[in-house]
Amino acid sequence: MKLWGVRLPPLARTTTFRLTTFYVVLTFLYTLALIGFIYSTTIGYARVENRKRIDSEIDSILLAYEDGGLSRVSQSLLERAAAPQRYFLYQLQTPSGIKLSGDLSAMPPGDYPGEVEFEIDVRRPGGSEFTIDVAGRVVNLGTEAQLLVGYDISNQGIMTNRITNAIYIAGGAGLLIAIMGGIWISRSVARRAQHLADTAEKVMGGDLTARARTRRTDDEFDRLAERLNAMLDRLQALVRSSRHTGDAIAHDLRSPLSRMRNRLENALSSPDPDLSVSDVIEQTIREVDGVLATFNAILRLSRLDAQSEMRMERTDLGEVVEELSDLFEPAAEYEGLEFRSESTRATQVLGDREMIAQALANLIDNAIKYTPEGGAISVSARRGDDNMVELMVKDTGFGIPETERERAKQRFVRMDSARTLPGSGLGLALVDAVAMVHRGEFQLLDGDGPPDRPGLKAVLRLPRA
Amino acid sequence: MNVLVIEDDRESAEFIGKVLSEAGHQVDIAFDGERGLELARAGSFDALVVDRMLPEKDGLTLVQEFRDAGGASPALFLTALSEVEHRVEGLRAGADDYLSKPFAPAELVARVEALGRRTPNESPVTHLRAGELEMDLLARKVSRAGQRIDLQPREFRLLEYLMRHAGQVVTRRMLLEKVWDYHFDPQTNVIDVHVSRLRGKIDKDFDEPLLHTVRGAGYRLQA
């Protein structure tokens, strides 16, 4: 996978991998701490207990030594060895190594006095011989002798081994799972990131229809993918509309220009006796004005598209409705139309007053043009749902069929019924663009008339300030 | 009127000069900003027509410097840019009106003549008169030959503008801009209908019409 000829970073350089590594290290440290804790509470505890037992046994023998010397100690050891329950091993010998009494043939080699651990073979009264582990301590009895007291820790040793093994196995398995899980998560995250990168690359390659998959889990990647897709939708719509605009400009400007050219050419080569030169020129000037008006409309639209030079200010749409009604009412009545307007309170928006007024003027213009004599037009501004302000222009004309409504908002599209009337086909496109820059919406709906002549209800909804 | 045209494109400059001369005005032409400012300061012109894009010194700076030096002649900006922002910028720099290219000759003449009529430093007028027509700006009353005429507020403002420019041609665009403060072109004949309503009120019962339609240009209130 290459992007502009540069290799994408390998797995090891991804954030996910680094996080996984960090997590594995944490797990490892945690396991170590756990082992230490378990060790100290089990084996460590047992060792301390052993030492205490041995110490108290030694203490009692030392008491005997202080009481009656070596002979008293030997006596005591014999008594202890004869006891029915034996917990300890004893060995008493001179510092030079001559055994005085005890269970062992000789002291295990070592540096005494001090602690010692060793194994010895013992024979049970039954006859079987086995090995036991012994922990013990050697103390000096004056300068006469050395005494070893040992304690059988064979059973503890087995327990210790088991616990230690269990800890190692659990720790090892934990680490293994952490590593594998890390790699798996890292890979799956990397795959999803890669998918987004692939989608972006496809789009760069010119395929504007490419979209990122979502898993419908609404996680971060899904949301990222949705944003990306929404962005691509908008981009695609813009590209489509600018392509369409380009074609339409070519068409809409070329036809009046060629008409003008033909007329001028004709007036020059074979003058029509019924048409004076000044008539021809007047016609041509009118047509040039039409072309200029279209140009101005295109410029306005591209200004809206670029969202530059907008003068956003608090604008009361109720006031805009009143002013424009005042401007248009006589024209509507002149065309034999009843004109009503109303506005409620709280209709302020943050917007470009001139642009909004232009959009509303376009809608009223349309209503006047396309409503037959005897009809009615109503214009209103009111507070709508969801904190929006609604500008509405309703007429009793023929309306626009539902299937045509989206198309009607496109640039340079003129409904068949409108072909014979003057207009650039940019009026509704401008309203739509005004809605877009103000993060509002523009809808064309059926009016309140009967099904065969429903009228048109144009609604421009802008967020309330 | 004495008009100074400051425009670098010779063909346009000469066209403007021709249009204004034919309308009966005295025209001087400068082809760059420096020269334009020099002339504007030296002479006393009734109006300046200034292109915004000029060599040496652009129109905006020119008008600003002219105003800073106490120049009082009203100025009209000409420009290929028509957007609100530019218009506001121009007016802020001290221009009095604004016209985007291309324009109809009648529009230019009407606007230049409207500028010449301005008398900024006089005390405010309270009464306007055009022949038999009288307007009391304070009482907001209008009468013709002593006969009271009732007008809607907007009709009053429309008539006020026409009376302030009595004898001059006033275009539809000028009316939309000055009376309604809108800068777009409505496709329907909204202004014509307003004017014809007003005409119905001030001319209907009288033999001599005051409000005339000037073909291809606009309207003129003429006693």
XYZ file of C-alpha atoms in Angstrom:
688
model
C 0.000 0.000 0.000
C 1.599 3.212 -1.108
C 0.541 6.804 -0.799
C 2.307 9.335 -3.036
C 5.067 6.765 -3.463
C 5.820 6.639 0.270
C 5.286 3.410 2.144
C 2.677 3.671 4.855
C 4.160 3.133 8.307
C 4.491 -0.556 9.234
C 2.470 -2.070 12.046
C 5.251 -1.392 14.567
C 4.930 2.335 14.034
C 1.223 2.580 14.523
C -0.164 4.206 17.626
C -2.147 1.072 18.354
C 0.945 -1.069 18.380
C 2.702 1.269 20.729
C -0.308 1.299 23.015
C -0.409 -2.497 22.909
C 3.254 -2.722 23.835
C 2.690 -0.361 26.693
C -0.228 -2.482 27.824
C 1.817 -5.687 27.647
C 4.568 -4.117 29.734
C 1.993 -3.012 32.263
C 0.566 -6.535 32.378
C 4.052 -7.931 32.892
C 4.796 -5.564 35.768
C 1.424 -6.335 37.287
C 2.117 -10.070 37.075
C 5.467 -9.572 38.765
C 3.859 -7.605 41.561
C 1.168 -10.257 41.926
C 3.780 -13.020 42.171
C 5.650 -11.059 44.820
C 2.497 -10.519 46.798
C 1.347 -14.145 46.638
C 4.869 -15.311 47.469
C 5.146 -13.144 50.525
C 1.721 -14.057 51.850
C 2.217 -17.833 51.417
C 5.783 -19.080 51.214
C 7.335 -16.078 52.926
C 4.837 -16.400 55.732
C 5.608 -20.123 56.146
C 9.333 -19.364 56.340
C 8.818 -16.839 59.062
C 6.665 -19.315 60.991
C 9.357 -22.015 60.650
C 11.968 -19.680 61.931
C 9.815 -18.782 64.932
C 9.258 -22.450 65.800
C 12.958 -23.240 65.542
C 13.864 -20.170 67.568
C 11.508 -21.086 70.408
C 12.827 -24.685 70.425
C 16.401 -23.408 70.549
C 15.454 -20.969 73.304
C 14.087 -23.785 75.469
C 17.248 -25.888 74.913
C 19.453 -22.892 75.729
C 17.514 -22.532 78.987
C 18.370 -26.152 79.780
C 22.056 -25.456 78.978
C 22.155 -22.491 81.326
C 20.474 -24.658 83.925
C 22.718 -27.655 83.862
C 25.337 -27.500 81.158
C 25.930 -30.005 78.365
C 24.767 -33.030 80.324
C 21.435 -31.370 80.977
C 21.145 -30.628 77.230
C 21.963 -34.243 76.286
C 19.370 -35.403 78.770
C 16.795 -33.021 77.323
C 17.535 -34.108 73.770
C 17.060 -37.754 74.696
C 13.725 -36.931 76.273
C 12.648 -35.018 73.215
C 13.736 -37.805 70.872
C 11.663 -40.219 72.885
C 8.499 -38.099 72.664
C 5.676 -39.722 70.700
C 5.268 -36.742 68.374
C 8.475 -35.481 66.833
C 8.652 -32.175 64.959
C 12.338 -31.443 65.184
C 15.703 -32.940 64.309
C 18.617 -32.412 66.675
C 22.346 -32.714 66.446
C 24.857 -31.865 69.157
C 28.576 -31.933 68.469
C 31.813 -30.342 69.512
C 33.163 -27.391 67.542
C 35.768 -29.724 66.058
C 33.001 -31.955 64.664
C 32.760 -34.882 67.123
C 29.161 -35.964 67.497
C 27.866 -35.886 71.056
C 24.319 -36.960 70.332
C 21.574 -36.425 67.677
C 19.785 -37.740 64.608
C 22.477 -37.100 62.014
C 25.736 -38.845 61.376
C 27.355 -35.448 60.977
C 26.416 -31.795 60.644
C 25.736 -30.781 57.052
C 28.690 -28.752 55.771
C 28.376 -25.012 56.349
C 29.508 -21.917 58.139
C 28.252 -21.997 61.765
C 26.601 -20.611 63.755
C 23.855 -19.708 61.262
C 20.912 -20.948 59.265
C 21.040 -24.071 57.164
C 18.881 -26.022 54.743
C 19.567 -29.608 53.707
C 18.082 -32.942 52.734
C 18.423 -36.167 54.637
C 17.353 -39.728 54.081
C 15.258 -41.094 56.917
C 13.867 -44.501 57.676
C 10.431 -44.844 59.095
C 9.746 -47.401 61.757
C 7.953 -49.393 59.018
C 11.208 -49.697 57.111
C 10.708 -47.535 54.042
C 13.375 -44.934 53.412
C 12.709 -41.482 51.979
C 14.152 -38.045 51.732
C 12.945 -35.065 53.637
C 13.781 -31.337 53.378
C 14.987 -29.731 56.543
C 15.396 -26.080 57.499
C 17.317 -25.360 60.660
C 19.691 -23.235 62.677
C 22.995 -23.906 64.384
C 23.875 -22.129 67.655
C 26.930 -22.293 69.898
C 26.534 -23.669 73.406
C 29.328 -21.711 75.046
C 32.564 -22.901 73.478
C 31.862 -26.553 74.300
C 29.463 -27.545 71.608
C 27.289 -26.636 68.634
C 23.585 -27.434 68.512
C 21.511 -27.883 65.360
C 17.739 -27.750 65.550
C 16.010 -28.655 62.236
C 12.431 -28.659 61.091
C 10.854 -30.832 58.386
C 9.633 -28.576 55.571
C 8.985 -31.266 52.941
C 5.250 -30.616 52.806
C 5.762 -26.890 52.633
C 8.219 -27.409 49.779
C 5.606 -29.244 47.726
C 3.105 -26.447 48.385
C 5.700 -23.835 47.528
C 6.509 -25.511 44.235
C 2.847 -25.773 43.330
C 2.139 -22.179 44.159
C 5.213 -20.992 42.287
C 4.327 -23.081 39.249
C 0.756 -21.837 39.312
C 1.967 -18.238 39.426
C 4.372 -18.789 36.544
C 1.752 -20.491 34.426
C -0.908 -17.877 35.140
C 1.543 -15.017 34.588
C 2.880 -16.524 31.387
C -0.611 -17.208 30.038
C -1.669 -13.671 30.963
C 1.273 -12.188 29.121
C 0.656 -14.386 26.115
C -2.999 -13.352 25.998
C -2.015 -9.686 26.395
C 0.450 -9.916 23.527
C -1.906 -11.817 21.229
C -4.834 -9.593 22.115
C -2.680 -6.554 21.517
C -1.586 -7.767 18.140
C -5.145 -8.673 17.195
C -6.608 -5.335 18.275
C -3.706 -3.496 16.731
C -4.263 -5.296 13.453
C -7.989 -4.763 13.403
C -7.641 -1.070 14.210
C -4.915 -0.737 11.620
C -7.171 -2.492 9.103
C -10.016 -0.069 9.757
C -7.712 2.944 9.542
C -6.297 1.458 6.359
C -9.818 1.095 4.970
C -10.432 4.806 5.524
C -7.086 5.610 3.900
C -7.977 3.358 0.959
C -11.313 5.116 0.556
C -9.629 8.508 0.583
C -7.152 7.264 -1.984
C -9.902 6.007 -4.266
C -11.537 9.421 -4.093
C -8.208 11.085 -4.879
C -7.928 8.740 -7.798
C -11.110 10.308 -9.150
C -13.796 7.910 -7.955
C -16.064 10.304 -6.091
C -18.589 7.541 -5.426
C -16.225 5.610 -3.124
C -17.524 5.452 0.439
C -16.141 4.026 3.676
C -17.903 1.001 5.222
C -19.403 1.315 8.661
C -19.969 -1.543 11.105
C -23.031 0.024 12.658
C -21.381 -0.117 16.061
C -21.291 3.668 16.376
C -17.726 3.557 17.650
C -15.085 6.165 16.834
C -14.219 4.565 13.532
C -17.852 4.389 12.499
C -18.324 8.015 13.360
C -15.164 8.926 11.483
C -16.360 6.913 8.499
C -19.768 8.593 8.633
C -18.181 12.042 8.721
C -15.939 11.082 5.841
C -18.931 9.813 3.872
C -20.968 12.915 4.625
C -18.042 15.047 3.497
C -17.766 13.030 0.299
C -21.519 13.372 -0.318
C -21.242 17.136 -0.049
C -18.142 17.173 -2.203
C -19.797 15.019 -4.830
C -22.871 17.241 -4.859
C -20.676 20.313 -5.249
C -18.634 18.799 -8.029
C -21.771 17.621 -9.778
C -23.397 21.015 -9.450
C -20.325 22.881 -10.631
C -20.019 20.564 -13.620
C -23.674 21.099 -14.310
C -23.254 24.834 -13.813
C -20.371 24.929 -16.235
C -22.415 23.160 -18.903
C -25.431 25.277 -18.188
C -23.479 28.533 -18.328
C -22.123 27.507 -21.672
C -25.614 26.691 -22.868
C -27.487 29.582 -21.290
C -25.033 32.210 -22.357
C -24.224 30.796 -25.729
C -27.795 30.745 -26.951
C -28.608 34.404 -26.295
C -25.160 35.388 -27.604
C -25.660 33.472 -30.828
C -29.172 34.904 -31.150
C -27.732 38.385 -30.835
C -25.020 37.626 -33.316
C -27.529 36.287 -35.820
C -29.752 39.280 -35.426
C -26.901 41.748 -35.887
C -25.509 39.785 -38.797
C -28.939 39.721 -40.359
C -29.542 43.424 -39.838
C -26.223 44.094 -41.545
C -26.549 41.825 -44.577
C -30.263 41.809 -45.355
C -32.069 44.486 -43.401
C -35.713 43.707 -42.648
C -37.713 46.654 -44.008
C -40.161 46.419 -41.107
C -37.424 46.604 -38.515
C -35.405 49.771 -38.008
C -31.778 49.612 -36.990
C -32.618 51.161 -33.669
C -35.224 48.426 -33.041
C -32.585 45.793 -33.651
C -30.147 47.558 -31.354
C -32.775 47.976 -28.667
C -33.628 44.276 -28.814
C -29.953 43.438 -28.600
C -29.396 45.701 -25.610
C -32.312 44.011 -23.830
C -30.772 40.676 -24.520
C -27.353 41.825 -23.272
C -29.039 43.007 -20.085
C -30.528 39.530 -19.702
C -27.092 37.964 -20.071
C -25.668 40.406 -17.529
C -28.460 39.583 -15.090
C -27.612 35.904 -15.464
C -23.963 36.711 -14.853
C -24.827 38.616 -11.700
C -26.930 35.713 -10.481
C -24.022 33.329 -11.149
C -21.651 35.621 -9.242
C -24.051 35.812 -6.305
C -24.302 32.031 -6.257
C -20.574 31.511 -6.365
C -20.176 34.060 -3.595
C -22.628 31.994 -1.567
C -20.798 28.778 -2.465
C -17.506 30.251 -1.351
C -19.200 31.662 1.743
C -17.002 34.673 1.376
C -18.017 38.224 2.046
C -21.074 37.199 3.962
C -22.195 39.863 6.370
C -23.653 37.855 9.208
C -25.700 39.990 11.551
C -28.809 39.686 13.666
C -31.653 39.974 11.217
C -35.321 39.974 12.036
C -37.064 37.910 9.373
C -40.398 39.358 10.433
C -39.116 42.777 9.396
C -37.762 41.398 6.128
C -41.204 39.944 5.403
C -42.885 43.266 6.187
C -40.513 45.254 4.000
C -40.665 42.901 1.053
C -44.429 42.600 1.349
C -44.600 46.342 1.211
C -42.447 46.250 -1.914
C -44.266 43.420 -3.702
C -47.873 43.850 -2.638
C -48.793 46.429 -5.288
C -47.203 44.279 -8.016
C -49.171 41.241 -6.858
C -52.412 43.194 -6.783
C -51.617 44.623 -10.185
C -51.490 41.021 -11.464
C -54.903 40.390 -9.901
C -53.609 38.426 -6.945
C -54.647 38.683 -3.342
C -51.582 39.328 -1.199
C -51.363 38.534 2.507
C -48.435 38.698 4.848
C -47.972 38.000 8.510
C -45.120 37.657 10.923
C -44.890 36.653 14.546
C -42.387 37.634 17.203
C -39.038 36.012 17.917
C -38.021 35.616 14.304
C -34.394 36.726 14.604
C -31.671 34.841 12.814
C -27.959 35.374 12.386
C -27.569 35.931 8.681
C -26.814 38.064 5.676
C -29.844 40.343 5.469
C -29.382 41.214 1.829
C -29.011 37.568 0.804
C -32.032 36.436 2.780
C -34.071 39.300 1.355
C -32.931 38.335 -2.127
C -33.962 34.710 -1.506
C -37.392 35.747 -0.227
C -37.774 38.185 -3.135
C -37.035 35.337 -5.552
C -39.757 33.211 -3.958
C -42.293 36.059 -4.069
C -41.280 36.897 -7.652
C -41.909 33.280 -8.610
C -45.245 33.190 -6.832
C -46.367 36.320 -8.676
C -45.167 34.996 -12.028
C -46.677 31.529 -11.749
C -49.987 32.186 -10.037
C -52.857 32.834 -12.458
C -55.045 35.885 -12.014
C -57.550 35.648 -9.190
C -55.203 33.608 -7.028
C -53.683 34.419 -3.685
C -50.186 34.674 -2.268
C -49.301 34.604 1.383
C -45.924 35.391 2.869
C -45.089 34.743 6.495
C -42.277 34.548 8.996
C -42.851 32.568 12.147
C -41.027 30.667 14.797
C -40.924 27.022 13.757
C -40.012 23.831 15.578
C -36.465 22.938 16.704
C -35.392 26.528 17.213
C -35.788 27.445 13.563
C -37.428 30.439 11.966
C -39.662 29.636 9.023
C -40.092 31.878 6.022
C -42.992 30.679 3.923
C -44.343 31.764 0.566
C -47.580 30.062 -0.441
C -49.444 30.481 -3.690
C -52.476 29.029 -5.467
C -50.772 28.242 -8.748
C -50.204 24.828 -10.258
C -47.330 23.955 -7.950
C -44.404 21.746 -8.871
C -44.920 17.957 -9.128
C -43.198 16.125 -6.294
C -40.850 14.324 -8.661
C -39.626 17.613 -10.092
C -38.989 19.447 -6.838
C -35.369 18.456 -6.264
C -34.567 19.245 -9.870
C -36.267 22.631 -9.603
C -33.702 23.700 -7.000
C -30.792 22.926 -9.294
C -28.986 25.607 -11.187
C -30.216 26.610 -14.617
C -33.099 24.188 -14.416
C -36.318 25.726 -15.615
C -39.638 23.963 -15.378
C -41.329 23.409 -18.713
C -44.108 25.750 -17.678
C -41.555 28.500 -17.063
C -39.797 28.406 -20.426
C -41.881 31.199 -21.906
C -41.391 33.571 -18.964
C -38.249 35.602 -18.363
C -35.817 34.193 -15.833
C -32.407 32.656 -15.529
C -33.273 29.393 -13.824
C -31.164 30.459 -10.877
C -33.846 31.820 -8.551
C -34.573 28.676 -6.534
C -30.923 27.601 -6.720
C -30.058 30.834 -4.942
C -32.673 30.192 -2.253
C -31.203 26.723 -1.759
C -27.675 28.143 -1.518
C -28.836 30.765 1.004
C -30.364 27.967 3.101
C -27.122 26.002 2.888
C -24.790 28.806 4.035
C -27.061 29.581 6.968
C -27.241 25.899 7.939
C -30.922 25.957 7.287
C -33.065 24.093 4.793
C -35.241 24.862 1.833
C -38.286 22.800 0.995
C -40.846 22.887 -1.778
C -44.221 21.455 -0.750
C -47.788 21.275 -1.963
C -49.881 24.281 -1.109
C -53.359 24.097 0.390
C -55.260 23.849 -2.898
C -57.150 20.873 -4.394
C -55.078 17.929 -5.748
C -55.345 19.024 -9.377
C -54.053 22.483 -8.516
C -52.352 22.301 -5.127
C -50.316 25.490 -5.348
C -46.766 25.721 -4.098
C -45.578 26.174 -0.556
C -41.919 27.207 -0.412
C -40.415 27.022 3.059
C -37.031 28.437 3.986
C -36.027 27.422 7.504
C -33.081 29.175 9.188
C -31.663 28.606 12.677
C -32.893 31.137 15.221
C -30.348 33.559 16.646
C -22.765 70.615 -14.149
C -18.999 70.347 -14.105
C -18.075 66.700 -13.934
C -14.635 65.136 -13.542
C -14.329 61.616 -14.905
C -11.356 59.606 -13.601
C -11.127 56.397 -15.596
C -8.043 54.668 -17.006
C -9.755 52.765 -19.814
C -9.772 55.362 -22.597
C -12.717 53.961 -24.459
C -14.884 53.854 -21.342
C -13.700 57.315 -20.319
C -14.614 58.761 -23.653
C -17.945 56.958 -23.671
C -18.774 58.362 -20.230
C -17.629 61.788 -21.334
C -19.813 61.624 -24.418
C -22.868 60.464 -22.476
C -22.523 63.234 -19.899
C -21.770 65.924 -22.516
C -24.857 64.954 -24.461
C -26.851 65.361 -21.278
C -25.579 68.934 -21.197
C -22.702 68.704 -18.743
C -19.158 70.018 -18.842
C -16.767 67.072 -18.647
C -13.061 66.793 -17.756
C -11.265 63.487 -17.972
C -8.232 62.115 -16.091
C -6.700 58.769 -17.018
C -4.911 57.972 -13.759
C -5.362 58.468 -10.040
C -2.580 60.970 -9.398
C -3.705 63.273 -12.172
C -7.322 62.794 -11.139
C -6.647 63.849 -7.553
C -4.675 66.875 -8.768
C -7.555 68.013 -11.002
C -10.177 67.325 -8.350
C -8.292 69.506 -5.854
C -7.585 72.279 -8.324
C -11.032 72.736 -9.826
C -14.384 72.908 -8.196
C -16.431 70.123 -9.713
C -20.078 69.463 -9.077
C -19.457 65.741 -9.251
C -16.638 63.194 -9.599
C -17.025 59.909 -11.439
C -14.241 57.642 -10.203
C -13.302 54.186 -11.392
C -12.228 51.978 -8.477
C -9.353 50.289 -10.251
C -6.890 52.961 -11.351
C -3.168 53.062 -12.081
C -0.919 55.177 -9.789
C -3.569 55.599 -7.129
C -6.670 53.480 -6.760
C -10.074 55.064 -6.573
C -10.654 54.238 -2.938
C -7.442 55.968 -1.802
C -8.091 58.862 -4.150
C -11.493 59.642 -2.701
C -10.223 59.157 0.840
C -7.331 61.602 0.312
C -9.595 64.031 -1.467
C -12.006 63.997 1.492
C -9.217 64.213 4.060
C -7.968 67.344 2.316
C -11.406 68.858 2.662
C -12.672 68.178 -0.860
C -16.446 68.460 -0.904
C -17.442 67.483 -4.470
C -19.732 64.470 -4.363
C -18.237 61.289 -5.860
C -19.694 58.317 -7.681
C -17.728 55.073 -7.803
C -17.721 52.987 -10.932
C -16.659 49.402 -10.645
C -16.847 45.972 -12.149
C -17.414 44.591 -8.662
C -20.958 44.816 -7.487
C -20.972 43.079 -4.158
C -22.252 44.570 -0.940
C -18.855 44.536 0.725
C -17.319 46.664 -2.014
C -20.236 49.021 -2.036
C -20.002 49.534 1.723
C -16.235 49.995 1.482
C -16.643 52.638 -1.185
C -19.271 54.574 0.727
C -17.145 54.416 3.855
C -14.195 55.897 1.956
C -16.317 58.958 1.279
C -18.079 58.204 -1.991
C -21.705 59.216 -2.258
C -22.990 56.643 -4.715
C -21.945 53.502 -6.411
C -22.615 52.093 -9.865
C -21.440 48.771 -11.172
C -20.249 48.250 -14.724
C -21.697 47.763 -17.213
C -24.390 50.365 -16.777
C -27.037 51.947 -18.920
C -26.055 55.519 -19.955
C -29.350 56.826 -18.571
C -28.534 55.278 -15.204
C -25.181 57.060 -15.083
C -26.633 60.416 -16.079
C -29.460 60.085 -13.565
C -27.084 59.243 -10.735
C -24.581 61.969 -11.563
C -27.369 64.536 -11.711
C -28.747 63.278 -8.425
C -25.303 63.825 -6.877
C -25.028 67.362 -8.168
C -28.221 68.300 -6.402
C -26.861 67.377 -3.001
C -26.167 70.257 -0.703
C -24.603 68.605 2.295
C -23.802 71.624 4.434
C -27.133 73.403 4.389
C -29.640 73.330 7.192
C -32.139 70.501 6.769
C -35.123 71.235 4.571
C -38.570 70.985 6.091
C -40.623 71.766 2.999
C -40.365 70.512 -0.559
C -42.120 72.039 -3.485
C -42.553 71.050 -7.127
C -45.032 73.259 -8.956
C -48.380 72.888 -7.258
C -47.144 69.947 -5.219
C -46.116 70.674 -1.646
C -44.647 68.391 0.956
C -44.313 69.140 4.654
C -41.587 66.843 5.912
C -42.266 67.526 9.582
C -46.048 67.152 9.562
C -45.689 64.467 6.890
C -48.419 66.083 4.799
C -48.709 66.387 1.049
C -50.984 68.661 -0.921
C -51.432 69.651 -4.518
C -52.891 73.047 -5.321
C -54.013 73.222 -1.706
C -55.813 69.910 -1.944
C -54.723 67.391 0.695
C -53.376 64.039 -0.604
C -53.233 60.989 1.691
C -50.210 58.789 1.198
C -49.015 55.535 2.732
C -45.644 55.863 4.522
C -43.783 54.192 1.678
C -45.556 56.304 -0.941
C -44.535 59.335 1.085
C -40.872 58.326 1.012
C -41.075 57.556 -2.694
C -42.551 60.950 -3.431
C -40.029 62.628 -1.139
C -37.181 61.140 -3.129
C -38.776 62.158 -6.421
C -39.370 65.676 -5.167
C -35.830 66.041 -3.866
C -34.745 65.214 -7.397
C -37.490 67.095 -9.176
C -36.640 67.785 -12.770
C -34.150 64.919 -12.900
C -34.494 61.457 -14.244
C -34.639 58.861 -11.489
C -34.131 55.219 -12.460
C -35.953 52.188 -11.074
C -32.730 50.916 -9.549
C -32.132 54.212 -7.831
C -35.615 54.056 -6.335
C -35.159 50.478 -5.149
C -31.809 51.379 -3.593
C -32.661 54.733 -2.055
C -36.261 54.205 -1.028
C -36.258 50.499 -0.167
C -32.553 49.986 0.479
C -32.388 46.816 -1.603
C -29.621 46.162 -4.078
C -30.956 43.354 -6.207
C -33.068 43.346 -9.341
C -36.576 42.069 -8.821
C -37.782 40.364 -11.954
C -41.294 41.671 -11.671
C -42.151 45.297 -12.284
C -42.522 46.145 -8.586
C -41.246 49.702 -8.832
C -43.470 50.550 -11.796
C -46.531 49.495 -9.836
C -45.529 51.631 -6.863
C -44.945 54.616 -9.098
C -48.225 54.156 -10.926
C -50.087 54.009 -7.588
C -48.405 57.198 -6.512
C -49.234 58.763 -9.848
C -52.851 57.764 -9.307
C -52.864 59.786 -6.111
C -51.033 62.917 -7.173
C -52.033 63.243 -10.856
C -55.469 61.679 -11.164
C -57.665 64.684 -10.485
C -55.485 67.170 -12.297
C -55.062 68.083 -15.946
C -51.343 68.597 -15.858
C -49.399 65.420 -15.007
C -46.394 65.868 -12.718
C -44.922 62.374 -12.680
C -43.554 61.444 -16.092
C -42.219 58.161 -17.391
C -38.923 58.559 -19.242
C -38.732 55.761 -21.740
C -35.780 53.434 -21.307
C -34.595 55.277 -18.197
C -37.077 55.774 -15.379
C -39.224 58.577 -14.038
C -39.125 62.300 -13.629
C -41.149 64.582 -11.438
C -41.553 67.763 -13.446
C -43.776 70.704 -12.754
